[in-house]
PDB file of C-alpha atoms in Angstrom:
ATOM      1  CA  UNK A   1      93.084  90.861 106.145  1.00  0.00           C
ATOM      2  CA  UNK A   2      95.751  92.476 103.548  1.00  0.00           C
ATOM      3  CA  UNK A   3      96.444  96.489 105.285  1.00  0.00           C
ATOM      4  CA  UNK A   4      98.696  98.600 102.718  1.00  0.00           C
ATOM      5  CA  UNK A   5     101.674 100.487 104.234  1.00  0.00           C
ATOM      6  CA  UNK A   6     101.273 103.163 101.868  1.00  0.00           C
ATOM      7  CA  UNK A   7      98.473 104.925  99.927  1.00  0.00           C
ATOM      8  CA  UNK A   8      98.615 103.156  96.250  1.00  0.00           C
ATOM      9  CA  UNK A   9      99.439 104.897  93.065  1.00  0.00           C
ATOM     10  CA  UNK A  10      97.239 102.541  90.961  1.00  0.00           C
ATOM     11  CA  UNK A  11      95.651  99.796  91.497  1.00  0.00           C
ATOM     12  CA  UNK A  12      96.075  96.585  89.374  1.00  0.00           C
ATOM     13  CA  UNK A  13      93.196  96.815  87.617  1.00  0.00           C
ATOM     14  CA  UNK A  14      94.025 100.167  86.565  1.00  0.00           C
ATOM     15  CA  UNK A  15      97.701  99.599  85.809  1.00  0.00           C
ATOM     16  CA  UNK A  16      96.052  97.066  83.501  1.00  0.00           C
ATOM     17  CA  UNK A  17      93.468  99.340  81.828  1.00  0.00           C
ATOM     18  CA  UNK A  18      96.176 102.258  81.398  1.00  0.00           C
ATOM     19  CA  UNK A  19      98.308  99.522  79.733  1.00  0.00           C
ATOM     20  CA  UNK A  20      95.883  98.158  77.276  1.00  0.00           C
ATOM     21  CA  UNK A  21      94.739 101.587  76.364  1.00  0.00           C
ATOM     22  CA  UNK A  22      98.237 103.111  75.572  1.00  0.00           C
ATOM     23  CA  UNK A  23      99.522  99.699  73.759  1.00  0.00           C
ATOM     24  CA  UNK A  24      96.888  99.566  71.419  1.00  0.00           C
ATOM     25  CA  UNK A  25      97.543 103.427  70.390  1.00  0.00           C
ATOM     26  CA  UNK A  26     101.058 104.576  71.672  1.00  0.00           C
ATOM     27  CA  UNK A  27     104.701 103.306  73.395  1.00  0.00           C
ATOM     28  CA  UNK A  28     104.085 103.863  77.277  1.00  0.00           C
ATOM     29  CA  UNK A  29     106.227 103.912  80.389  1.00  0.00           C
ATOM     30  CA  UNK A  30     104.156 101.620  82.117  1.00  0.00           C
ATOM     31  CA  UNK A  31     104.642  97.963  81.901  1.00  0.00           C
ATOM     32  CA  UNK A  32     102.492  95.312  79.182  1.00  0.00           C
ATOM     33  CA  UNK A  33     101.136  92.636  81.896  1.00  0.00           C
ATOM     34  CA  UNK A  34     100.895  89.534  79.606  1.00  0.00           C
ATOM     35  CA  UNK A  35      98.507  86.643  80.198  1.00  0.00           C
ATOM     36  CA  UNK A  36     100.651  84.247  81.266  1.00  0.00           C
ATOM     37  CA  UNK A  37     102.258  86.304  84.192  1.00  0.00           C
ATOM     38  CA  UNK A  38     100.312  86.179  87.397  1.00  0.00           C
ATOM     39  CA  UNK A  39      98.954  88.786  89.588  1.00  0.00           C
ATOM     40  CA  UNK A  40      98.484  88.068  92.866  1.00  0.00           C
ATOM     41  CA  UNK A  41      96.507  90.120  95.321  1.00  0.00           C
ATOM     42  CA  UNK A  42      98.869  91.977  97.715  1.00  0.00           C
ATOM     43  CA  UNK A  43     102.095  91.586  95.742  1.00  0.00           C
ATOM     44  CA  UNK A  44     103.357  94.940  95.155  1.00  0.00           C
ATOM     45  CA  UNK A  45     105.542  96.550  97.040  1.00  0.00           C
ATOM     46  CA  UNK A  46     103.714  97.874 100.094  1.00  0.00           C
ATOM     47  CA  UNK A  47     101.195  95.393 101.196  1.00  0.00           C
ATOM     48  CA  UNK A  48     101.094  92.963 103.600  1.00  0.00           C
ATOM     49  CA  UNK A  49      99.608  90.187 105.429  1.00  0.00           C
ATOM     50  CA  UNK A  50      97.596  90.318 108.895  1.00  0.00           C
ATOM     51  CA  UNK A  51      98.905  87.701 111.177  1.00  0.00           C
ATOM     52  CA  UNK A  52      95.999  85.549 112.289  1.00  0.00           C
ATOM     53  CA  UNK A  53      97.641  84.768 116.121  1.00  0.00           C
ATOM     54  CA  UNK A  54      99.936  86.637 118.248  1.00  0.00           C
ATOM     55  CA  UNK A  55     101.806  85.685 121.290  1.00  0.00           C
ATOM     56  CA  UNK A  56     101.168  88.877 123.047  1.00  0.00           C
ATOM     57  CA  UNK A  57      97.191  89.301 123.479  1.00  0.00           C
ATOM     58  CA  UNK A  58      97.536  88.105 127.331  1.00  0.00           C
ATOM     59  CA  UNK A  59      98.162  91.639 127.860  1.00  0.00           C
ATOM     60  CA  UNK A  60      94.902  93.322 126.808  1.00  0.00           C
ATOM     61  CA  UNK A  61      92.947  94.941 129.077  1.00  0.00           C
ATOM     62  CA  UNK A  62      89.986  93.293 130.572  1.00  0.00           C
ATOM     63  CA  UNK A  63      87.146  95.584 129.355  1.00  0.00           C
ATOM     64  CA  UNK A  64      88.077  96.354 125.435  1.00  0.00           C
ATOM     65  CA  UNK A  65      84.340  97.410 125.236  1.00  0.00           C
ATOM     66  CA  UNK A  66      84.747 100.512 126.812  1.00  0.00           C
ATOM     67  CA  UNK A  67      87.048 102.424 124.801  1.00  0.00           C
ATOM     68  CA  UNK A  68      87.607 106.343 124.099  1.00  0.00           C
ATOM     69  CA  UNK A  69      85.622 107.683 121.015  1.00  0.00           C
ATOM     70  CA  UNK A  70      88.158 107.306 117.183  1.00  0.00           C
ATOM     71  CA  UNK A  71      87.931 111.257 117.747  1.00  0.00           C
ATOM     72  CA  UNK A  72      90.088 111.149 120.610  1.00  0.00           C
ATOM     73  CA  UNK A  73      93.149 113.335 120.721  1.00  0.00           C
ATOM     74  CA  UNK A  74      96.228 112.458 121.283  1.00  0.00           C
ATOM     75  CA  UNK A  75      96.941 112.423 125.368  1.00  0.00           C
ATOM     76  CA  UNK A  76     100.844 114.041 125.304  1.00  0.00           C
ATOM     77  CA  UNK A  77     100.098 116.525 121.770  1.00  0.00           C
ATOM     78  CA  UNK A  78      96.907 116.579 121.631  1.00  0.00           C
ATOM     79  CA  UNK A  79      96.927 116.264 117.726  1.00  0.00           C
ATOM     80  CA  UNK A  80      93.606 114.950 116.038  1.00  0.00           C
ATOM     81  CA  UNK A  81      94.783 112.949 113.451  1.00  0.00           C
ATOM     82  CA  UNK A  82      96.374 109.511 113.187  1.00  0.00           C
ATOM     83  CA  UNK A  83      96.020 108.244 117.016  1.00  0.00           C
ATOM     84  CA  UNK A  84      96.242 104.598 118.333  1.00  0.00           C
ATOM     85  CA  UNK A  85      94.069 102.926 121.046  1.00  0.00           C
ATOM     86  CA  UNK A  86      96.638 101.364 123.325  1.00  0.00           C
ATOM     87  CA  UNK A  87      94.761  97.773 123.982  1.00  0.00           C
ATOM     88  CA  UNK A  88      96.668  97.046 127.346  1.00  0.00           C
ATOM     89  CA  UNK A  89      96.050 100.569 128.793  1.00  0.00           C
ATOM     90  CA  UNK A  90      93.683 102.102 126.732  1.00  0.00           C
ATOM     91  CA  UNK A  91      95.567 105.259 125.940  1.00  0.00           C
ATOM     92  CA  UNK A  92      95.079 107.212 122.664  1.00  0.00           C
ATOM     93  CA  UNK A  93      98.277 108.402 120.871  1.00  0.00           C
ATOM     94  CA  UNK A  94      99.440 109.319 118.010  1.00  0.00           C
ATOM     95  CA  UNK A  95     101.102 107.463 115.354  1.00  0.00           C
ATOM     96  CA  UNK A  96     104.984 107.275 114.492  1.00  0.00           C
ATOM     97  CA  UNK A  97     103.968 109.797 111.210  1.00  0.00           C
ATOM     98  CA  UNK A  98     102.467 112.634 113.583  1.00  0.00           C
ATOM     99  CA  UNK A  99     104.968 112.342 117.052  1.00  0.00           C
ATOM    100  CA  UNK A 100     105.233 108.970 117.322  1.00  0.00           C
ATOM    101  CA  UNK A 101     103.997 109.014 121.175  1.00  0.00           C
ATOM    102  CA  UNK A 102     102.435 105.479 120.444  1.00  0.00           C
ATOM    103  CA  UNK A 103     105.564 103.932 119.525  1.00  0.00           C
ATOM    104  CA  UNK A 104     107.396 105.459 122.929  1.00  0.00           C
ATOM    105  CA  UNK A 105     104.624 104.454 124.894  1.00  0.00           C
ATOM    106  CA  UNK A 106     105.087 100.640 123.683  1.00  0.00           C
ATOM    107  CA  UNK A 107     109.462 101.299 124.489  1.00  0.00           C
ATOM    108  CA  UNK A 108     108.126 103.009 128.097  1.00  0.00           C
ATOM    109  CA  UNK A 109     105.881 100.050 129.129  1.00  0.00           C
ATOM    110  CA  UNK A 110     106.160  97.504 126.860  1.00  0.00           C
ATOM    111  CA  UNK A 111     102.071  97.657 125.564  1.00  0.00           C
ATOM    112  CA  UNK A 112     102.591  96.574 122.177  1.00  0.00           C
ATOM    113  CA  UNK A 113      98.848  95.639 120.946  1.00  0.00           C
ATOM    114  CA  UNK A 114      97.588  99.388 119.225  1.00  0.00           C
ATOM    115  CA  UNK A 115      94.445  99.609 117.377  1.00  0.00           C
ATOM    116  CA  UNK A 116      94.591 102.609 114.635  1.00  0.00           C
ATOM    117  CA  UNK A 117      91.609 104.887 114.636  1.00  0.00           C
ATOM    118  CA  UNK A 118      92.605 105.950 111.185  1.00  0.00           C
ATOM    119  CA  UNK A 119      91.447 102.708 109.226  1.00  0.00           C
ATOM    120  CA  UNK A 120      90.607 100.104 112.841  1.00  0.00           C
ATOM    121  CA  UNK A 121      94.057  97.926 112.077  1.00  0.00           C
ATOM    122  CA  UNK A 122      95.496  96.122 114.936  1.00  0.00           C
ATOM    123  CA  UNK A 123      99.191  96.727 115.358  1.00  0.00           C
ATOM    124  CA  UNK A 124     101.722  94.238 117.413  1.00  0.00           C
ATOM    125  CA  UNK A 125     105.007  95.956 118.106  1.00  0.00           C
ATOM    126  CA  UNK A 126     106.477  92.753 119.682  1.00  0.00           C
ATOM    127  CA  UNK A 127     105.393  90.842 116.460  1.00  0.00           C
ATOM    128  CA  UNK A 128     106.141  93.669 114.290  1.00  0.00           C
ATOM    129  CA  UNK A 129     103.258  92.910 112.440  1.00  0.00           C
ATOM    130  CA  UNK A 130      99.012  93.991 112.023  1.00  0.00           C
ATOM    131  CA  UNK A 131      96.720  91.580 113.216  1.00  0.00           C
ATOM    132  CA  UNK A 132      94.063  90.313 111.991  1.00  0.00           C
ATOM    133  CA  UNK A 133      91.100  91.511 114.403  1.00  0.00           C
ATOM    134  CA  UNK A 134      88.116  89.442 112.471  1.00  0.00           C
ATOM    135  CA  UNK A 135      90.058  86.443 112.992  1.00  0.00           C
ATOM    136  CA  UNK A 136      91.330  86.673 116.273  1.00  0.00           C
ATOM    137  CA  UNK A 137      88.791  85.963 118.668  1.00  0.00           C
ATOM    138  CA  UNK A 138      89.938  88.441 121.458  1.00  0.00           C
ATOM    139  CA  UNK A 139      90.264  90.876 118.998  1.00  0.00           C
ATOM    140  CA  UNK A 140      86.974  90.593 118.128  1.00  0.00           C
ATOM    141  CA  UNK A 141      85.153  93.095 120.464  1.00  0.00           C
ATOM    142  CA  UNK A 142      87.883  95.719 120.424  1.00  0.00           C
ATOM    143  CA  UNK A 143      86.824  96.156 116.591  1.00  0.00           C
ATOM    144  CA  UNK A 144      83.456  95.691 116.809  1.00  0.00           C
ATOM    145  CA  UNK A 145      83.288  98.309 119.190  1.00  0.00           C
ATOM    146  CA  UNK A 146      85.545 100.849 117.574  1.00  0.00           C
ATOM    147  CA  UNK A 147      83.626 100.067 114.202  1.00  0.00           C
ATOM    148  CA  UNK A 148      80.530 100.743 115.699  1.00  0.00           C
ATOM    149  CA  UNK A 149      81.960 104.140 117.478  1.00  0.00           C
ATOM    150  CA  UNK A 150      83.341 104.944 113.972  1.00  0.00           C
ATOM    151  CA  UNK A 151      80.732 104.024 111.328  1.00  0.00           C
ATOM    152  CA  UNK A 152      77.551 104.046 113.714  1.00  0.00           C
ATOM    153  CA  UNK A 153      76.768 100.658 112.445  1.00  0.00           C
ATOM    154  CA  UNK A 154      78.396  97.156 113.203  1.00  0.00           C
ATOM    155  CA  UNK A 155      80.934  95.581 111.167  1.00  0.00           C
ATOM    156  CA  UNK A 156      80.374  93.381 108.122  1.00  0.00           C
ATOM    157  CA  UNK A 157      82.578  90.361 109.031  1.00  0.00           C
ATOM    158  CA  UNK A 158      83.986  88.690 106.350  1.00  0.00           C
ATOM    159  CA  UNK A 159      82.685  84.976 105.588  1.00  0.00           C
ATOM    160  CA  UNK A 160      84.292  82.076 104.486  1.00  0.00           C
TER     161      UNK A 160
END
């Protein structure tokens, strides 16, 4: 699963319209892809790759079924936006861009699997990377779960 780390500006498809439109008619700012350069899904700046195994999952709690509701506040600011399940403890906090209270949790105790309610990515602070949670089996019911709490409906797993 490919997460973005920012919102995108355009995406390729687009950058590639907008530069066959204003090539054909006018001298642009934006770059002329040619044919024989490659695109490759996920290689602009910004993206990256869910890890498919972590070292760390020995620490999530034992029920991941029963979990607080994606419109949980925060439990230290009580802000509604942006919040992380921790998957050890089960606290919701919010993310490093509100008051970062999920990333001093993990430096307090250590609890570095998060799930974001925001878009249902799995974060590993130890790994310092997101995991993929279709792919990794224990991961598997966390997501369902919060899917299902988000969306009313389950998840569409990926095939293949």
């Amino acid at each position: 699963m490919v997460y973005r780390s920012e919102p995108p500006t355009h995406t390729i498809a687009e950058k590639l319209a907008m530069a066959n439109e204003t090539s054909s008619s006018s001298s642009s700012s934006l770059p002329v892809v040619h044919e024989d350069e490659e695109l490759i899904y996920g290689s602009e700046p910004g993206w990256v790759e869910a890890r498919t195994s972590c070292d760390h999952l020995g620490s999530l709690s034992a029920d991941l079924i029963h979990i607080p509701t994606p419109n949980t506040h925060c439990n230290r600011c009580h802000h509604p936006n942006e919040n992380w399940l921790c998957l050890c403890c089960k606290d919701v906090l919010c993310s490093r861009f509100i008051n970062k209270h999920m990333l001093e949790h993990y430096q307090e105790t250590s609890h570095c699997v998060a799930l974001s309610y925001s878009d249902l990515s799995v974060w590993c602070f130890s790994c310092d990377a997101y995991l993929d949670a279709q792919v990794i089996l224990p991961l598997r019911p966390v997501y369902e779960t919060a899917y299902l709490l988000k969306f009313g409906e389950a998840p569409p797993f990926r095939t293949g």
